[in-house]
């Protein structure tokens, strides 16, 4: 970096000339005058560095002797300020903006662009199944939109091309920029400063290395799945960068409630209506289950709310076994009672006149 050129001066300029040039440029590019303009701030640091070096006799003598800018340049930019050219000025579409001139200062290479492998992000989806499907297990499909690796460039963002002159820098290895009368130069990004082009940006992914793809992903819901279960499907998330691993797809399963069965752990509960005469005399009643209906024996004198545990007819368990089915007896009175039925109930009451609420006496 030519410190004299930064200030728009010729080598051997007087201290007074240096101070005047500094005041003029500082008023124009000071961060306080250009709030939020990082490009102006970067140039202001260069102007300040040139002023401090050239106004210090010892540092100026060392600089004049070596002809090099100090090694501790604060910006670390990869372009060079080539000074002022008053013979030609770039205007309109040919004039570079400060953002273009200082692109490598404003957008430094970060961890994601360093070429190191970067893992792809995970994706999340939901899937709804019926209660019966969750008990038996089912194969379903979810549709996801994900970033997949670009096949033509294999995720690199560029494809090989016959070697030739770089059209961007005309085989010079560097490009020049102008803003007004200020001229900058930097290494050509298209060829890496070699002046020869061996690769070109991939036209399929636009040099991003990844393309957006919508696809159906098969999800295997195992038997006995409970509501809220999260299923991991490896490598169905976003593709990684620079050879990084692909993310995973996580599917949360929602199980719809069943009109008859209620699940508690691996056990299933069901309420069965029982008529008065069945409860009094005992009966064999039909009970539905996941494996089909079966017969359950009610002993005489069955009370309302009594539970009957039927082993092995519950939900599938993780260990390969089955939970139990808990049958709750619910007494149901007949909706319509004729006179004959009333008379029989009166007779029943007279023969069984024990007070059923005697345990409530204090």
CSV table of C-alpha atoms in Angstrom, one decimal:
chain,number,residue,atom,x,y,z
A,1,UNK,CA,0.0,0.0,0.0
A,2,UNK,CA,1.4,3.4,-1.1
A,3,UNK,CA,0.8,5.7,1.9
A,4,UNK,CA,1.4,8.8,-0.2
A,5,UNK,CA,-1.1,7.6,-2.8
A,6,UNK,CA,-3.7,7.0,-0.1
A,7,UNK,CA,-3.5,10.8,0.8
A,8,UNK,CA,-3.3,11.7,-2.9
A,9,UNK,CA,0.3,13.1,-2.5
A,10,UNK,CA,3.6,12.6,-4.2
A,11,UNK,CA,6.6,11.2,-2.3
A,12,UNK,CA,8.5,14.0,-0.6
A,13,UNK,CA,5.3,16.0,0.3
A,14,UNK,CA,5.8,18.4,3.2
A,15,UNK,CA,4.3,17.9,6.6
A,16,UNK,CA,1.9,20.8,5.9
A,17,UNK,CA,0.7,19.1,2.7
A,18,UNK,CA,0.2,15.8,4.6
A,19,UNK,CA,-1.9,17.5,7.3
A,20,UNK,CA,-4.0,19.4,4.8
A,21,UNK,CA,-4.7,16.2,2.8
A,22,UNK,CA,-5.5,14.3,5.9
A,23,UNK,CA,-8.0,16.9,7.1
A,24,UNK,CA,-9.7,17.0,3.8
A,25,UNK,CA,-10.0,13.2,3.5
A,26,UNK,CA,-10.9,12.7,7.2
A,27,UNK,CA,-13.8,15.2,6.9
A,28,UNK,CA,-15.1,13.1,4.0
A,29,UNK,CA,-14.7,9.6,5.3
A,30,UNK,CA,-14.9,10.0,9.1
A,31,UNK,CA,-17.2,7.3,10.6
A,32,UNK,CA,-19.2,10.1,12.4
A,33,UNK,CA,-20.1,11.6,9.0
A,34,UNK,CA,-20.8,8.2,7.4
A,35,UNK,CA,-22.6,6.2,10.2
A,36,UNK,CA,-23.0,2.6,9.4
A,37,UNK,CA,-20.8,2.8,6.3
A,38,UNK,CA,-18.1,0.2,7.0
A,39,UNK,CA,-16.4,0.8,3.7
A,40,UNK,CA,-15.9,4.5,4.5
A,41,UNK,CA,-14.7,3.4,8.0
A,42,UNK,CA,-12.1,1.0,6.5
A,43,UNK,CA,-10.8,3.7,4.2
A,44,UNK,CA,-10.7,6.2,7.1
A,45,UNK,CA,-8.4,3.7,9.0
A,46,UNK,CA,-6.1,3.6,6.0
A,47,UNK,CA,-6.0,7.4,5.7
A,48,UNK,CA,-5.3,7.7,9.5
A,49,UNK,CA,-2.5,5.0,9.2
A,50,UNK,CA,-0.9,6.9,6.3
A,51,UNK,CA,-1.1,10.2,8.3
A,52,UNK,CA,0.4,8.8,11.5
A,53,UNK,CA,3.2,7.1,9.6
A,54,UNK,CA,4.2,10.1,7.4
A,55,UNK,CA,4.0,12.7,10.2
A,56,UNK,CA,6.3,10.7,12.5
A,57,UNK,CA,9.9,11.4,11.3
A,58,UNK,CA,11.3,8.0,12.4
A,59,UNK,CA,8.4,6.0,11.0
A,60,UNK,CA,8.5,8.0,7.7
A,61,UNK,CA,12.2,7.5,7.3
A,62,UNK,CA,11.8,3.8,7.8
A,63,UNK,CA,8.9,3.7,5.4
A,64,UNK,CA,10.7,5.7,2.8
A,65,UNK,CA,13.7,3.5,3.1
A,66,UNK,CA,11.8,0.2,2.8
A,67,UNK,CA,8.9,1.4,0.6
A,68,UNK,CA,6.5,-0.8,2.3
A,69,UNK,CA,3.4,-0.2,4.4
A,70,UNK,CA,3.5,-1.3,8.1
A,71,UNK,CA,2.7,-4.9,8.6
A,72,UNK,CA,0.0,-4.3,11.2
A,73,UNK,CA,-2.5,-2.9,8.6
A,74,UNK,CA,-5.9,-2.9,10.5
A,75,UNK,CA,-8.1,-3.9,7.6
A,76,UNK,CA,-6.3,-7.0,6.3
A,77,UNK,CA,-7.9,-6.5,2.9
A,78,UNK,CA,-6.8,-8.4,-0.1
A,79,UNK,CA,-7.0,-5.4,-2.5
A,80,UNK,CA,-4.6,-2.5,-2.9
A,81,UNK,CA,-5.4,1.2,-3.2
A,82,UNK,CA,-3.5,2.3,-6.3
A,83,UNK,CA,-3.8,6.0,-5.7
A,84,UNK,CA,-5.7,8.6,-7.7
A,85,UNK,CA,-5.9,8.8,-11.5
A,86,UNK,CA,-7.2,12.3,-12.6
A,87,UNK,CA,-6.9,11.5,-16.3
A,88,UNK,CA,-10.1,9.4,-16.3
A,89,UNK,CA,-13.0,9.0,-14.0
A,90,UNK,CA,-15.5,6.1,-13.9
A,91,UNK,CA,-19.1,7.1,-13.6
A,92,UNK,CA,-22.5,5.4,-13.9
A,93,UNK,CA,-22.6,1.7,-14.3
A,94,UNK,CA,-18.7,1.5,-14.6
A,95,UNK,CA,-18.2,3.2,-11.2
A,96,UNK,CA,-17.6,0.8,-8.3
A,97,UNK,CA,-19.4,1.4,-5.1
A,98,UNK,CA,-17.6,1.3,-1.7
A,99,UNK,CA,-19.3,-2.0,-1.0
A,100,UNK,CA,-17.8,-3.5,-4.2
A,101,UNK,CA,-14.4,-2.0,-3.5
A,102,UNK,CA,-14.3,-3.2,0.1
A,103,UNK,CA,-16.2,-6.5,-0.4
A,104,UNK,CA,-13.4,-8.6,1.0
A,105,UNK,CA,-13.2,-6.3,4.1
A,106,UNK,CA,-16.9,-6.1,4.7
A,107,UNK,CA,-17.5,-9.8,4.0
A,108,UNK,CA,-14.4,-11.7,5.4
A,109,UNK,CA,-14.1,-15.4,5.0
A,110,UNK,CA,-16.0,-17.0,7.8
A,111,UNK,CA,-16.2,-20.5,9.2
A,112,UNK,CA,-18.9,-21.5,6.7
A,113,UNK,CA,-16.8,-20.4,3.7
A,114,UNK,CA,-13.4,-21.6,4.8
A,115,UNK,CA,-13.6,-24.8,2.9
A,116,UNK,CA,-13.9,-26.9,6.1
A,117,UNK,CA,-16.7,-29.5,6.2
A,118,UNK,CA,-19.9,-28.0,7.5
A,119,UNK,CA,-22.8,-30.3,8.6
A,120,UNK,CA,-26.2,-29.7,7.1
A,121,UNK,CA,-29.1,-28.6,9.3
A,122,UNK,CA,-31.8,-31.0,10.5
A,123,UNK,CA,-35.4,-30.9,9.3
A,124,UNK,CA,-38.5,-31.4,11.3
A,125,UNK,CA,-42.0,-32.7,10.2
A,126,UNK,CA,-45.2,-34.1,11.7
A,127,UNK,CA,-47.2,-37.2,10.8
A,128,UNK,CA,-50.8,-38.1,12.0
A,129,UNK,CA,-51.9,-41.8,12.3
A,130,UNK,CA,-55.0,-43.5,13.6
A,131,UNK,CA,-55.0,-45.3,16.9
A,132,UNK,CA,-55.3,-48.7,15.2
A,133,UNK,CA,-52.4,-47.8,12.8
A,134,UNK,CA,-50.2,-46.9,15.8
A,135,UNK,CA,-50.9,-50.3,17.4
A,136,UNK,CA,-50.3,-52.4,14.4
A,137,UNK,CA,-47.5,-50.3,12.8
A,138,UNK,CA,-47.7,-48.6,9.4
A,139,UNK,CA,-45.6,-47.3,6.6
A,140,UNK,CA,-46.4,-43.7,5.7
A,141,UNK,CA,-44.8,-40.9,3.7
A,142,UNK,CA,-44.1,-37.2,4.5
A,143,UNK,CA,-43.2,-34.6,1.9
A,144,UNK,CA,-40.2,-32.4,2.7
A,145,UNK,CA,-38.4,-29.6,0.9
A,146,UNK,CA,-34.7,-29.8,1.5
A,147,UNK,CA,-31.3,-28.6,0.2
A,148,UNK,CA,-29.7,-31.5,-1.6
A,149,UNK,CA,-26.2,-31.8,-3.0
A,150,UNK,CA,-25.9,-30.6,-6.6
A,151,UNK,CA,-25.0,-33.7,-8.7
A,152,UNK,CA,-23.4,-32.0,-11.7
A,153,UNK,CA,-20.7,-30.3,-9.5
A,154,UNK,CA,-20.8,-32.8,-6.6
A,155,UNK,CA,-21.4,-30.0,-4.2
A,156,UNK,CA,-18.3,-27.9,-5.1
A,157,UNK,CA,-20.2,-25.1,-6.9
A,158,UNK,CA,-17.9,-25.3,-10.0
A,159,UNK,CA,-17.4,-27.6,-12.9
A,160,UNK,CA,-14.2,-28.3,-14.9
A,161,UNK,CA,-13.8,-26.5,-18.1
A,162,UNK,CA,-11.0,-26.6,-20.8
A,163,UNK,CA,-8.2,-24.4,-19.6
A,164,UNK,CA,-7.9,-21.0,-21.2
A,165,UNK,CA,-7.5,-17.3,-20.6
A,166,UNK,CA,-9.5,-15.9,-17.7
A,167,UNK,CA,-12.1,-13.6,-19.3
A,168,UNK,CA,-12.6,-11.6,-16.1
A,169,UNK,CA,-9.1,-10.3,-15.7
A,170,UNK,CA,-8.0,-10.9,-19.3
A,171,UNK,CA,-5.3,-13.3,-18.1
A,172,UNK,CA,-3.6,-10.6,-15.9
A,173,UNK,CA,-4.5,-12.2,-12.6
A,174,UNK,CA,-5.9,-9.0,-11.1
A,175,UNK,CA,-8.8,-6.6,-11.7
A,176,UNK,CA,-9.0,-2.9,-11.3
A,177,UNK,CA,-11.8,-0.9,-9.8
A,178,UNK,CA,-12.5,2.8,-9.9
A,179,UNK,CA,-14.6,5.2,-7.8
A,180,UNK,CA,-14.3,8.7,-9.2
A,181,UNK,CA,-10.6,9.2,-9.5
A,182,UNK,CA,-9.6,6.6,-6.9
A,183,UNK,CA,-8.2,3.4,-8.4
A,184,UNK,CA,-8.1,0.1,-6.7
A,185,UNK,CA,-6.8,-3.3,-7.7
A,186,UNK,CA,-7.2,-6.8,-6.3
A,187,UNK,CA,-6.6,-10.4,-7.1
A,188,UNK,CA,-9.1,-11.9,-9.6
A,189,UNK,CA,-11.5,-14.1,-7.7
A,190,UNK,CA,-12.5,-16.0,-10.8
A,191,UNK,CA,-9.1,-17.5,-11.5
A,192,UNK,CA,-7.5,-17.1,-8.1
A,193,UNK,CA,-4.9,-14.7,-9.5
A,194,UNK,CA,-3.5,-17.2,-12.0
A,195,UNK,CA,-4.9,-15.5,-15.1
A,196,UNK,CA,-6.0,-19.0,-16.3
A,197,UNK,CA,-9.5,-20.4,-16.0
A,198,UNK,CA,-9.8,-24.1,-15.3
A,199,UNK,CA,-13.2,-24.1,-13.7
A,200,UNK,CA,-16.5,-22.2,-14.1
A,201,UNK,CA,-19.4,-21.7,-11.8
A,202,UNK,CA,-22.0,-24.5,-11.9
A,203,UNK,CA,-25.0,-23.4,-13.9
A,204,UNK,CA,-27.4,-25.8,-12.1
A,205,UNK,CA,-26.8,-24.6,-8.5
A,206,UNK,CA,-25.4,-21.1,-9.2
A,207,UNK,CA,-22.1,-22.0,-7.5
A,208,UNK,CA,-23.9,-22.8,-4.2
A,209,UNK,CA,-23.2,-26.5,-4.3
A,210,UNK,CA,-26.8,-27.3,-3.3
A,211,UNK,CA,-30.2,-27.4,-4.9
A,212,UNK,CA,-33.6,-27.2,-3.5
A,213,UNK,CA,-35.6,-30.4,-3.9
A,214,UNK,CA,-39.0,-31.5,-2.8
A,215,UNK,CA,-39.4,-35.3,-2.2
A,216,UNK,CA,-41.5,-37.8,-0.4
A,217,UNK,CA,-39.7,-39.6,2.5
A,218,UNK,CA,-40.9,-43.0,3.7
A,219,UNK,CA,-41.5,-43.2,7.5
A,220,UNK,CA,-41.8,-46.5,9.3
A,221,UNK,CA,-44.1,-46.1,12.3
A,222,UNK,CA,-43.4,-49.1,14.6
A,223,UNK,CA,-46.2,-51.0,16.3
A,224,UNK,CA,-47.1,-49.6,19.8
A,225,UNK,CA,-46.1,-46.1,18.9
A,226,UNK,CA,-47.4,-43.5,21.5
A,227,UNK,CA,-48.6,-40.0,20.7
A,228,UNK,CA,-45.6,-37.6,20.5
A,229,UNK,CA,-43.0,-40.2,19.5
A,230,UNK,CA,-40.1,-38.7,17.5
A,231,UNK,CA,-38.7,-40.8,14.7
A,232,UNK,CA,-35.2,-40.0,13.3
A,233,UNK,CA,-34.6,-40.6,9.6
A,234,UNK,CA,-30.8,-40.3,8.9
A,235,UNK,CA,-29.5,-38.0,6.2
A,236,UNK,CA,-32.8,-36.7,5.0
A,237,UNK,CA,-32.1,-33.1,6.2
A,238,UNK,CA,-30.2,-30.4,4.4
A,239,UNK,CA,-27.0,-31.4,2.6
A,240,UNK,CA,-23.8,-30.3,4.2
A,241,UNK,CA,-21.2,-28.1,2.6
A,242,UNK,CA,-17.6,-28.9,1.6
A,243,UNK,CA,-18.2,-32.6,2.2
A,244,UNK,CA,-19.9,-32.2,5.6
A,245,UNK,CA,-22.5,-34.7,6.7
A,246,UNK,CA,-26.1,-34.4,5.7
A,247,UNK,CA,-28.6,-33.4,8.4
A,248,UNK,CA,-31.3,-35.7,9.7
A,249,UNK,CA,-35.1,-35.6,9.4
A,250,UNK,CA,-37.1,-35.8,12.7
A,251,UNK,CA,-40.8,-36.8,12.4
A,252,UNK,CA,-43.1,-36.3,15.4
A,253,UNK,CA,-46.0,-38.8,15.3
A,254,UNK,CA,-49.5,-37.7,16.5
A,255,UNK,CA,-51.9,-40.5,17.3
A,256,UNK,CA,-55.6,-39.8,17.1
A,257,UNK,CA,-57.7,-40.9,20.1
A,258,UNK,CA,-59.9,-44.0,19.8
A,259,UNK,CA,-63.6,-44.0,20.6
A,260,UNK,CA,-63.4,-47.1,22.8
A,261,UNK,CA,-59.8,-47.6,24.0
A,262,UNK,CA,-57.8,-45.4,26.3
A,263,UNK,CA,-54.1,-46.1,26.7
A,264,UNK,CA,-52.1,-45.9,29.9
A,265,UNK,CA,-48.5,-47.1,29.4
A,266,UNK,CA,-48.8,-50.5,27.6
A,267,UNK,CA,-52.2,-51.2,29.1
A,268,UNK,CA,-55.5,-50.4,27.3
A,269,UNK,CA,-58.7,-49.5,29.2
A,270,UNK,CA,-62.3,-50.0,28.0
A,271,UNK,CA,-65.7,-49.4,29.6
A,272,UNK,CA,-68.4,-52.1,28.9
A,273,UNK,CA,-72.1,-51.4,29.6
A,274,UNK,CA,-73.6,-54.1,31.8
A,275,UNK,CA,-77.4,-54.6,32.3
A,276,UNK,CA,-78.8,-54.9,35.8
A,277,UNK,CA,-79.8,-58.5,35.4
A,278,UNK,CA,-76.3,-59.4,34.0
A,279,UNK,CA,-74.7,-57.8,37.0
A,280,UNK,CA,-77.0,-59.6,39.5
A,281,UNK,CA,-77.2,-63.0,37.9
A,282,UNK,CA,-73.8,-63.1,36.2
A,283,UNK,CA,-73.3,-63.4,32.4
A,284,UNK,CA,-70.9,-64.0,29.6
A,285,UNK,CA,-70.6,-60.8,27.6
A,286,UNK,CA,-68.7,-59.9,24.4
A,287,UNK,CA,-65.8,-57.4,24.7
A,288,UNK,CA,-64.0,-55.8,21.7
A,289,UNK,CA,-60.2,-55.8,21.6
A,290,UNK,CA,-57.4,-55.1,19.1
A,291,UNK,CA,-57.3,-58.9,18.3
A,292,UNK,CA,-61.0,-59.1,17.7
A,293,UNK,CA,-64.0,-59.6,20.2
A,294,UNK,CA,-63.8,-62.2,23.0
A,295,UNK,CA,-66.1,-63.5,25.7
A,296,UNK,CA,-65.7,-62.3,29.3
A,297,UNK,CA,-67.4,-64.0,32.2
A,298,UNK,CA,-69.1,-61.7,34.8
A,299,UNK,CA,-69.6,-63.3,38.2
A,300,UNK,CA,-73.0,-62.9,39.9
A,301,UNK,CA,-73.3,-59.7,42.0
A,302,UNK,CA,-70.8,-57.7,39.8
A,303,UNK,CA,-70.7,-54.2,41.1
A,304,UNK,CA,-70.6,-51.1,38.8
A,305,UNK,CA,-67.0,-49.9,38.3
A,306,UNK,CA,-65.4,-53.3,38.9
A,307,UNK,CA,-62.3,-53.9,36.8
A,308,UNK,CA,-61.3,-57.1,35.0
A,309,UNK,CA,-57.8,-57.5,33.8
A,310,UNK,CA,-57.3,-59.6,30.6
A,311,UNK,CA,-53.6,-60.4,30.1
A,312,UNK,CA,-51.9,-60.0,26.7
A,313,UNK,CA,-54.6,-58.0,25.0
A,314,UNK,CA,-53.1,-54.5,25.5
A,315,UNK,CA,-50.7,-52.4,23.4
A,316,UNK,CA,-47.4,-53.8,22.0
A,317,UNK,CA,-44.5,-53.3,24.4
A,318,UNK,CA,-40.9,-52.4,23.6
A,319,UNK,CA,-39.7,-55.8,24.8
A,320,UNK,CA,-41.8,-57.5,22.2
A,321,UNK,CA,-44.6,-58.5,24.7
A,322,UNK,CA,-48.1,-57.0,25.1
A,323,UNK,CA,-49.7,-55.0,27.9
A,324,UNK,CA,-53.1,-55.9,29.4
A,325,UNK,CA,-56.7,-54.9,28.6
A,326,UNK,CA,-58.5,-53.5,31.6
A,327,UNK,CA,-62.3,-53.9,31.3
A,328,UNK,CA,-64.4,-51.5,33.4
A,329,UNK,CA,-68.0,-52.7,34.1
A,330,UNK,CA,-70.5,-49.8,33.9
A,331,UNK,CA,-74.1,-50.6,35.1
A,332,UNK,CA,-76.8,-49.4,32.7
A,333,UNK,CA,-80.5,-49.1,33.5
A,334,UNK,CA,-83.1,-49.9,30.9
A,335,UNK,CA,-84.3,-46.7,29.2
A,336,UNK,CA,-88.0,-47.9,29.1
A,337,UNK,CA,-89.7,-49.9,31.8
A,338,UNK,CA,-93.2,-51.3,31.5
A,339,UNK,CA,-95.6,-52.0,34.3
A,340,UNK,CA,-94.7,-55.7,34.6
A,341,UNK,CA,-91.0,-54.8,34.9
A,342,UNK,CA,-91.8,-52.2,37.6
A,343,UNK,CA,-93.7,-54.8,39.5
A,344,UNK,CA,-90.9,-57.3,39.3
A,345,UNK,CA,-88.4,-54.6,40.5
A,346,UNK,CA,-90.8,-53.8,43.5
A,347,UNK,CA,-90.8,-57.5,44.3
A,348,UNK,CA,-87.0,-57.5,44.0
A,349,UNK,CA,-86.7,-54.6,46.4
A,350,UNK,CA,-88.9,-56.3,49.0
A,351,UNK,CA,-86.9,-59.4,48.9
A,352,UNK,CA,-83.6,-57.5,49.1
A,353,UNK,CA,-84.5,-54.8,51.6
A,354,UNK,CA,-81.1,-54.4,53.1
A,355,UNK,CA,-80.0,-50.8,53.1
A,356,UNK,CA,-77.3,-50.4,50.5
A,357,UNK,CA,-76.2,-47.1,52.0
A,358,UNK,CA,-75.7,-48.4,55.5
A,359,UNK,CA,-72.0,-47.8,55.3
A,360,UNK,CA,-72.6,-44.1,54.9
A,361,UNK,CA,-74.2,-43.8,58.4
A,362,UNK,CA,-72.2,-41.8,61.0
